[in-house]
Amino acid sequence: MCDQTFVAVTFGPCESCGLASPLMNIYVKTDPLNYCSFCVEVMACKGLQRGETLTSLKNESESLKKKLEEERVKLNDVELHQVAEKIEVLGALSLKTRRVLKGHSNKVLCMDWCKDRRRIVSSSQDGKLIVWDAFTLNKEHGVSLPCTWVMACAYAPSGCAVACGGLDNKCSVIPLSLDSNENLAAKKKSVAMHTNYLSGCTFTNSDMQLLTSSGDGTCALWDVESGQLLQSFHGHTADVLSLDLAPSETGNTFVSGGSDKKSNVWDMRSGQNVQSFESHESDVNCVKYYPSGDAFASASDDSTCRFYDLRADREVAVYQKDSIIFGASTVDFSLSGRLLFAGYNDYTINVWDVLKGTRVSCLFGHENRISRVRVSPDGTALCSASWDNTLRIWA
Amino acid sequence: MTIRTARQDRGQHFRPRMHCFKKLEAIVVEMQDQKSGVKGSEQKLNVSTIPHVISKDVIAWIANKMKSTAETLVFGTMLVAYGYIYPLQNHKKLVMCNDASLYRFQTPYFWPAQKWVAEDSDYAHYNHLHELLNHKWDFIVMQATEQYAGKERKKPDRVVFDCQERAYWIVNRPPRRTHSAMDVGPERLIDPNTDENIFFQQAIMRSKVKSSVSLGLVKYITTYKNHDPFLAPCLPSNPWLSDNDSYWNLNMRVDAPTKMRVERWSFSFFELLSDLRGRDDFKVFLKKEFENLAFWEAAEELKWGTASSMSTKAETIFRTFLAPGAPRWINIDGRTMGLTVKGLDHPHRYVLEAAQTHVFLLMKKDTFFRYLKSPVYKEMQKKALNPEPHNFQSQLDQNAQNRSAGIHPIILWQQEEEEKAKAAAAAAPIDVKAMMSKIDRKK
């Protein structure tokens, strides 16, 4: 458990604007400041101060970066695969396609499992959202949305609603019903408003709050009932492409990955960026927490997947192979965290041994790039969504 | 045919999304090496003779280069899909087949690089659309003359060039209803760098843990090894394999949980609480002393509830758990109590964080371990089911036809909400004044 999350968030008057709100604790040249997240943002956007030039700022940034790396290296003693030497090698995995879900007429961009372990919601470029019972292959609901490229969709924890969004710059929540013929699009409710496309969305521990990431470089937390913005998260310098909520008991943090090659960990209460990792060489397409919440994995266009330990604050493994040249677009862990499933743009899914760093298996079958892989909530199956208009269930 | 104007710019001129192009190009150059590359030969196709034709030697070359056989066909297909190699027969289907199909290397002029964007006017010219584009014809002729200026073409070169050009357009303007590898989805933006120095200062100030201490990751994997359906078989059977969903039915909120499930409750307090059946069992153990758990549940509801309900919930929680003399007063230290009460002046969703964490840690470090050693838990372990593994291989067809629909999550949710409401009503602290006034009225 990351000790960061046990720190009670300070709440009180901001030292800059005076309004009462959750405060971020930041340091400017070793002086501590307690500002609300809005004032921090204003400060960060201020132009050059007196005595600063672009080059001097850049030099300062470089030297700080180097110092940070030195600190990290000092604490580095044992590599992950060294500790894993004592662990036995995995047996051969025989994963086969058990279901093929056909029904979308264009690329499937996103999918999510329901907590009942068998229902799935999927969204596609043709503007359709389909809710399936993957076990019986029954399509329970089909919703037509007015926008194309619905890039994000999520199932609510109660199983009573779904959220989706994409090029319409919004995230909408649609309540589901027991009646398959009901027109669900009429009950659609816009919750989140961004200034660019929506790249990811997820419900928090209840149906009442929604966390979104967008191409406008920010993430945001929304109250579903009122549509109110509860907290916004600024810090990425390019599109945010993906986010994942921590599975820990306090559930106060989430991680996001963006086109600026960074993966950032955020405190949901104050909006503060608590950790950041920049070791990829290209856009970070997807981030996913390790089941215990102490680590996360990321997939990138540079064809590697990387594993970061949050308590040690550094990258502990890189999953790559010379024969894998195409970008990885999505990752997910198996229930125990031993296996990492990664979907690539060369139409395959590679299964990696998280501890040993070796590839265990390669899954073929899709006819276009994989947009999303997700392990079911009880770990019994893997679902993959692809630009070949289908979804596959592997077990 | 219509001319599509605002076409999505496949050039991605903001920056290279296709990080793989450089690597691919390096490999294709290697493949064409005179000595160590793929051997080509002259082949007769229809009437003309085409030079430098390659066949499935490509696949063998790739397998040798990559030192693995798993992805060779996939990699070959990628080379064809991106236009580095084009098929001579079946030219519309951009895959590499492991048979006698013939291929050729595409000329570098037509490689999918960023500098050369496939313009619509070029495509129009290719498709003889000058008849429809009379007003643009002069412009198009000018472009064409520029392109072919000074290049004289002989007949065999013409054939080759035609093949190459056709292949290029199949990759960049794929026929309707086919999948294209060149599709990259919506554009991504990049903003100029903003000030990151504030962040770096904080990062250095933060405390970090030594690597070996934090390798509890390995411990987690070892603990859950037998519970991972990809690594160990689940009992009675994995529903996706046997088409029998008894595994899911056994793991609902039933009276008799399975042994694996009961074992999982002992892994961590969080596991016990997240499984509602486990939480029920924990409540049985707590009997009368469950104000801590009730407070934790109430604080969770506050944190994840709607914004409008927050102040009322905070009020209720204060009256029930924190006020001096409250019916379900929780025993937390003075400092936390002080912080919480002060925070309740401006109720926000995290106002109970400190108190909730304190209570959670208390339960985790003390009550949880007492529970694991208690007769309640030991009874549960004895009662737990150990289902027989299904022998489903012979019944696969039958099972596939009888897949049951299960209970809809909405119905389950409604049932749970009803139960919660009943429990809340039964456990609500008795309002003495109201009781007394009721009795008075009866009199």
CSV table of C-alpha atoms in Angstrom, one decimal, chain A residues 9-319:
chain,number,residue,atom,x,y,z
A,9,VAL,CA,-5.9,15.7,2.9
A,10,THR,CA,-5.6,19.2,4.3
A,11,PHE,CA,-8.7,21.3,3.9
A,12,GLY,CA,-8.8,24.9,4.6
A,13,PRO,CA,-8.3,28.4,3.1
A,14,CYS,CA,-6.0,28.5,0.1
A,15,GLU,CA,-3.0,30.7,0.7
A,16,SER,CA,-3.5,32.4,-2.6
A,17,CYS,CA,-7.2,32.9,-3.2
A,18,GLY,CA,-8.6,32.4,0.3
A,19,LEU,CA,-11.3,30.0,-0.7
A,20,ALA,CA,-11.9,26.9,1.5
A,21,SER,CA,-11.0,23.8,-0.6
A,22,PRO,CA,-8.8,20.7,-0.5
A,23,LEU,CA,-5.2,21.9,-0.6
A,24,MET,CA,-2.2,20.7,-2.5
A,25,ASN,CA,1.2,20.7,-0.6
A,26,ILE,CA,3.9,21.9,-3.1
A,27,TYR,CA,7.4,23.2,-2.8
A,28,VAL,CA,8.8,26.2,-4.7
A,29,LYS,CA,12.6,26.3,-4.2
A,30,THR,CA,12.2,24.3,-0.9
A,31,ASP,CA,9.6,26.7,0.4
A,32,PRO,CA,6.3,24.9,1.2
A,33,LEU,CA,3.1,26.3,-0.2
A,34,ASN,CA,-0.5,25.3,0.4
A,35,TYR,CA,-2.6,26.3,-2.6
A,36,CYS,CA,-5.8,24.9,-4.0
A,37,SER,CA,-5.4,23.1,-7.3
A,38,PHE,CA,-6.8,26.0,-9.3
A,39,CYS,CA,-4.1,28.4,-8.0
A,40,VAL,CA,-1.4,25.9,-8.6
A,41,GLU,CA,-2.5,25.7,-12.2
A,42,VAL,CA,-2.5,29.5,-12.6
A,43,MET,CA,1.0,29.6,-11.1
A,44,ALA,CA,2.3,26.9,-13.5
A,45,CYS,CA,0.9,28.8,-16.5
A,46,LYS,CA,2.4,32.1,-15.6
A,47,GLY,CA,4.9,33.4,-18.0
A,48,LEU,CA,8.6,33.8,-17.4
A,49,GLN,CA,9.5,35.5,-14.1
A,50,ARG,CA,12.1,38.2,-13.9
A,51,GLY,CA,15.6,36.7,-14.2
A,52,GLU,CA,14.3,33.6,-16.0
A,53,THR,CA,14.7,32.8,-19.6
A,54,LEU,CA,13.4,29.8,-21.5
A,55,THR,CA,17.0,28.3,-21.5
A,56,SER,CA,17.5,28.9,-17.8
A,57,LEU,CA,14.2,27.2,-17.1
A,58,LYS,CA,15.1,24.3,-19.3
A,59,ASN,CA,18.5,24.0,-17.6
A,60,GLU,CA,16.9,24.0,-14.2
A,61,SER,CA,14.4,21.3,-15.4
A,62,GLU,CA,17.2,19.1,-16.7
A,63,SER,CA,19.3,19.4,-13.5
A,64,LEU,CA,16.3,18.6,-11.4
A,65,LYS,CA,15.5,15.6,-13.6
A,66,LYS,CA,19.0,14.4,-13.2
A,67,LYS,CA,18.9,14.8,-9.4
A,68,LEU,CA,15.7,12.8,-9.3
A,69,GLU,CA,17.3,10.0,-11.3
A,70,GLU,CA,20.3,9.9,-9.0
A,71,GLU,CA,18.0,9.6,-5.9
A,72,ARG,CA,16.1,6.8,-7.6
A,73,VAL,CA,19.3,4.9,-8.5
A,74,LYS,CA,20.6,5.1,-4.9
A,75,LEU,CA,17.6,3.1,-3.6
A,76,ASN,CA,17.8,0.5,-6.4
A,77,ASP,CA,19.3,-2.7,-5.1
A,78,VAL,CA,17.7,-5.8,-6.5
A,79,GLU,CA,16.1,-6.3,-9.9
A,80,LEU,CA,12.6,-7.9,-10.2
A,81,HIS,CA,13.7,-10.9,-12.2
A,82,GLN,CA,16.5,-11.6,-9.7
A,83,VAL,CA,14.1,-12.0,-6.9
A,84,ALA,CA,11.9,-14.0,-9.2
A,85,GLU,CA,14.6,-16.5,-9.8
A,86,LYS,CA,13.3,-18.6,-7.0
A,87,ILE,CA,9.8,-18.7,-8.4
A,88,GLU,CA,9.1,-21.7,-10.6
A,89,VAL,CA,8.6,-21.3,-14.4
A,90,LEU,CA,5.1,-21.2,-15.7
A,91,GLY,CA,3.7,-24.2,-17.5
A,92,ALA,CA,2.5,-23.8,-21.1
A,93,LEU,CA,-0.7,-21.8,-21.4
A,94,SER,CA,-3.4,-23.1,-23.7
A,95,LEU,CA,-5.7,-20.2,-24.3
A,96,LYS,CA,-8.2,-20.5,-27.1
A,97,THR,CA,-11.0,-18.4,-28.4
A,98,ARG,CA,-14.2,-19.5,-26.7
A,99,ARG,CA,-16.6,-16.9,-28.1
A,100,VAL,CA,-16.6,-14.5,-31.0
A,101,LEU,CA,-19.0,-11.5,-30.5
A,102,LYS,CA,-20.1,-10.2,-33.9
A,103,GLY,CA,-22.5,-7.4,-34.2
A,104,HIS,CA,-20.6,-4.1,-34.7
A,105,SER,CA,-20.4,-2.8,-38.2
A,106,ASN,CA,-17.2,-0.9,-37.7
A,107,LYS,CA,-14.1,-0.9,-35.5
A,108,VAL,CA,-14.7,-1.9,-31.9
A,109,LEU,CA,-12.8,0.8,-29.8
A,110,CYS,CA,-13.4,-0.1,-26.2
A,111,MET,CA,-15.1,-2.6,-23.9
A,112,ASP,CA,-15.7,-3.2,-20.2
A,113,TRP,CA,-16.9,-6.1,-18.1
A,114,CYS,CA,-19.8,-5.9,-15.7
A,115,LYS,CA,-19.2,-7.1,-12.1
A,116,ASP,CA,-21.5,-10.1,-12.7
A,117,ARG,CA,-18.5,-11.6,-14.7
A,118,ARG,CA,-20.4,-12.3,-17.9
A,119,ARG,CA,-21.9,-9.1,-19.3
A,120,ILE,CA,-19.9,-6.8,-21.5
A,121,VAL,CA,-20.4,-3.3,-22.9
A,122,SER,CA,-18.6,-2.4,-26.1
A,123,SER,CA,-18.4,0.7,-28.2
A,124,SER,CA,-17.5,1.2,-31.8
A,125,GLN,CA,-16.6,3.7,-34.5
A,126,ASP,CA,-20.0,3.4,-36.0
A,127,GLY,CA,-21.5,5.2,-32.9
A,128,LYS,CA,-23.1,2.1,-31.5
A,129,LEU,CA,-22.9,0.8,-27.9
A,130,ILE,CA,-23.9,-2.8,-27.4
A,131,VAL,CA,-24.5,-4.6,-24.1
A,132,TRP,CA,-23.9,-8.3,-24.4
A,133,ASP,CA,-24.3,-11.3,-22.2
A,134,ALA,CA,-21.0,-12.8,-23.5
A,135,PHE,CA,-21.8,-16.2,-22.0
A,136,THR,CA,-25.0,-16.8,-24.0
A,137,LEU,CA,-23.9,-14.4,-26.9
A,138,ASN,CA,-27.2,-12.6,-26.4
A,139,LYS,CA,-27.2,-8.9,-27.3
A,140,GLU,CA,-29.2,-7.3,-24.5
A,141,HIS,CA,-29.2,-3.7,-25.6
A,142,GLY,CA,-28.0,-1.6,-28.6
A,143,VAL,CA,-27.8,2.1,-28.3
A,144,SER,CA,-27.1,4.4,-31.2
A,145,LEU,CA,-25.2,7.5,-30.3
A,146,PRO,CA,-25.1,10.7,-32.4
A,147,CYS,CA,-21.3,10.8,-32.5
A,148,THR,CA,-18.8,8.4,-34.3
A,149,TRP,CA,-15.6,7.1,-32.7
A,150,VAL,CA,-17.0,6.2,-29.2
A,151,MET,CA,-13.6,5.7,-27.7
A,152,ALA,CA,-14.5,5.0,-24.1
A,153,CYS,CA,-17.1,3.0,-22.4
A,154,ALA,CA,-17.5,1.7,-18.9
A,155,TYR,CA,-20.0,-0.4,-16.9
A,156,ALA,CA,-21.3,0.9,-13.6
A,157,PRO,CA,-20.4,-1.1,-10.4
A,158,SER,CA,-24.1,-1.8,-9.8
A,159,GLY,CA,-24.7,-3.1,-13.3
A,160,CYS,CA,-27.5,-0.6,-13.8
A,161,ALA,CA,-25.9,1.9,-16.1
A,162,VAL,CA,-23.1,2.4,-18.6
A,163,ALA,CA,-21.0,5.5,-19.5
A,164,CYS,CA,-19.6,6.3,-22.9
A,165,GLY,CA,-18.0,9.1,-24.9
A,166,GLY,CA,-15.6,10.0,-27.7
A,167,LEU,CA,-15.4,12.6,-30.4
A,168,ASP,CA,-18.4,14.4,-29.0
A,169,ASN,CA,-16.1,15.7,-26.1
A,170,LYS,CA,-18.6,14.5,-23.6
A,171,CYS,CA,-19.1,11.5,-21.3
A,172,SER,CA,-22.7,10.4,-21.0
A,173,VAL,CA,-24.3,8.0,-18.6
A,174,ILE,CA,-27.1,5.7,-19.9
A,175,PRO,CA,-29.3,3.8,-17.4
A,176,LEU,CA,-30.0,0.2,-18.4
A,177,SER,CA,-33.3,-1.5,-18.1
A,178,LEU,CA,-34.7,-5.0,-18.0
A,179,ASP,CA,-36.6,-4.3,-21.2
A,180,SER,CA,-34.5,-5.0,-24.3
A,181,ASN,CA,-36.8,-3.0,-26.5
A,182,GLU,CA,-36.7,0.2,-24.6
A,183,ASN,CA,-35.1,3.1,-26.3
A,184,LEU,CA,-32.1,3.8,-24.0
A,185,ALA,CA,-30.7,6.7,-26.1
A,186,ALA,CA,-33.6,8.8,-24.9
A,187,LYS,CA,-32.5,8.4,-21.3
A,188,LYS,CA,-28.9,9.4,-22.0
A,189,LYS,CA,-27.5,12.0,-19.7
A,190,SER,CA,-24.4,14.1,-20.4
A,191,VAL,CA,-22.2,14.3,-17.4
A,192,ALA,CA,-18.7,15.3,-18.4
A,193,MET,CA,-17.7,18.1,-20.7
A,194,HIS,CA,-14.2,18.4,-22.1
A,195,THR,CA,-12.7,20.6,-24.7
A,196,ASN,CA,-11.4,17.7,-26.8
A,197,TYR,CA,-12.2,14.1,-27.4
A,198,LEU,CA,-12.8,11.7,-24.5
A,199,SER,CA,-10.2,9.0,-24.4
A,200,GLY,CA,-11.2,7.1,-21.2
A,201,CYS,CA,-13.8,6.9,-18.6
A,202,THR,CA,-14.4,4.8,-15.5
A,203,PHE,CA,-16.9,4.8,-12.6
A,204,THR,CA,-15.3,5.1,-9.1
A,205,ASN,CA,-16.6,2.8,-6.3
A,206,SER,CA,-20.2,3.8,-6.9
A,207,ASP,CA,-22.5,4.8,-9.7
A,208,MET,CA,-22.4,8.4,-8.5
A,209,GLN,CA,-19.0,9.5,-9.6
A,210,LEU,CA,-17.2,9.3,-13.0
A,211,LEU,CA,-13.6,9.8,-13.7
A,212,THR,CA,-12.7,10.8,-17.3
A,213,SER,CA,-9.5,11.5,-19.3
A,214,SER,CA,-9.5,13.6,-22.5
A,215,GLY,CA,-7.5,14.7,-25.5
A,216,ASP,CA,-7.4,18.2,-24.0
A,217,GLY,CA,-4.7,17.0,-21.6
A,218,THR,CA,-6.7,16.8,-18.4
A,219,CYS,CA,-8.5,14.3,-16.3
A,220,ALA,CA,-11.6,15.1,-14.3
A,221,LEU,CA,-13.9,13.7,-11.6
A,222,TRP,CA,-17.6,14.4,-12.0
A,223,ASP,CA,-20.7,14.0,-9.9
A,224,VAL,CA,-23.1,12.0,-12.1
A,225,GLU,CA,-26.4,13.3,-10.6
A,226,SER,CA,-25.7,17.0,-11.1
A,227,GLY,CA,-22.9,17.0,-13.7
A,228,GLN,CA,-20.8,19.1,-11.4
A,229,LEU,CA,-17.0,19.0,-11.8
A,230,LEU,CA,-15.6,17.8,-8.5
A,231,GLN,CA,-11.9,17.9,-9.3
A,232,SER,CA,-9.7,18.4,-12.3
A,233,PHE,CA,-6.2,17.1,-12.8
A,234,HIS,CA,-3.7,19.1,-14.8
A,235,GLY,CA,-0.2,18.1,-15.4
A,236,HIS,CA,0.0,16.2,-18.7
A,237,THR,CA,1.5,18.3,-21.5
A,238,ALA,CA,-0.3,16.4,-24.3
A,239,ASP,CA,-3.4,14.2,-24.8
A,240,VAL,CA,-4.2,11.9,-22.0
A,241,LEU,CA,-4.9,8.6,-23.6
A,242,SER,CA,-5.9,6.3,-20.7
A,243,LEU,CA,-6.6,6.0,-17.0
A,244,ASP,CA,-7.1,3.4,-14.3
A,245,LEU,CA,-8.4,3.6,-10.8
A,246,ALA,CA,-6.4,2.1,-7.9
A,247,PRO,CA,-7.9,-1.1,-6.4
A,248,SER,CA,-6.6,-0.3,-3.0
A,249,GLU,CA,-8.8,-0.3,0.1
A,250,THR,CA,-8.8,3.5,0.3
A,251,GLY,CA,-9.2,3.9,-3.5
A,252,ASN,CA,-7.9,7.5,-3.5
A,253,THR,CA,-5.5,7.4,-6.4
A,254,PHE,CA,-5.6,6.8,-10.1
A,255,VAL,CA,-2.9,6.6,-12.8
A,256,SER,CA,-3.1,8.2,-16.3
A,257,GLY,CA,-0.9,7.8,-19.4
A,258,GLY,CA,-0.6,10.3,-22.2
A,259,SER,CA,1.0,11.3,-25.5
A,260,ASP,CA,3.7,13.2,-23.6
A,261,LYS,CA,5.3,9.7,-22.8
A,262,LYS,CA,4.4,10.1,-19.2
A,263,SER,CA,2.4,8.1,-16.7
A,264,ASN,CA,1.2,10.2,-13.8
A,265,VAL,CA,-0.3,9.0,-10.5
A,266,TRP,CA,-2.9,11.4,-9.0
A,267,ASP,CA,-4.5,11.9,-5.6
A,268,MET,CA,-8.2,12.2,-6.3
A,269,ARG,CA,-8.9,14.3,-3.2
A,270,SER,CA,-6.6,17.2,-3.9
A,271,GLY,CA,-5.9,17.0,-7.6
A,272,GLN,CA,-2.3,16.7,-6.9
A,273,ASN,CA,0.1,14.7,-9.1
A,274,VAL,CA,1.9,12.5,-6.6
A,275,GLN,CA,4.2,10.5,-8.9
A,276,SER,CA,5.3,10.6,-12.5
A,277,PHE,CA,7.2,8.2,-14.7
A,278,GLU,CA,8.8,9.0,-18.0
A,279,SER,CA,10.7,6.1,-19.4
A,280,HIS,CA,8.8,5.3,-22.6
A,281,GLU,CA,10.0,6.5,-25.9
A,282,SER,CA,6.6,7.2,-27.4
A,283,ASP,CA,3.0,7.8,-26.5
A,284,VAL,CA,1.7,5.8,-23.5
A,285,ASN,CA,-1.5,4.2,-24.9
A,286,CYS,CA,-2.8,2.4,-21.8
A,287,VAL,CA,-2.1,2.1,-18.1
A,288,LYS,CA,-3.4,-0.6,-15.7
A,289,TYR,CA,-2.9,-1.1,-12.0
A,290,TYR,CA,-1.4,-4.3,-10.6
A,291,PRO,CA,-4.1,-6.2,-8.5
A,292,SER,CA,-2.6,-5.2,-5.2
A,293,GLY,CA,-2.4,-1.5,-6.1
A,294,ASP,CA,1.3,-1.2,-5.4
A,295,ALA,CA,2.4,-1.1,-9.0
A,296,PHE,CA,1.1,-0.5,-12.6
A,297,ALA,CA,1.9,-1.5,-16.1
A,298,SER,CA,1.8,0.7,-19.2
A,299,ALA,CA,1.7,0.0,-23.0
A,300,SER,CA,3.2,2.3,-25.5
A,301,ASP,CA,3.7,3.0,-29.2
A,302,ASP,CA,7.4,2.2,-28.8
A,303,SER,CA,6.4,-1.5,-28.8
A,304,THR,CA,7.3,-2.1,-25.1
A,305,CYS,CA,5.2,-2.6,-22.0
A,306,ARG,CA,6.8,-1.4,-18.8
A,307,PHE,CA,6.1,-2.3,-15.1
A,308,TYR,CA,6.5,0.4,-12.4
A,309,ASP,CA,6.7,-0.1,-8.7
A,310,LEU,CA,4.9,2.8,-6.9
A,311,ARG,CA,6.6,2.4,-3.5
A,312,ALA,CA,10.1,2.2,-5.0
A,313,ASP,CA,9.1,5.0,-7.4
A,314,ARG,CA,10.8,3.5,-10.5
A,315,GLU,CA,10.4,1.2,-13.4
A,316,VAL,CA,11.2,-2.4,-12.5
A,317,ALA,CA,10.7,-4.3,-15.7
A,318,VAL,CA,10.4,-3.8,-19.5
A,319,TYR,CA,8.6,-6.3,-21.6
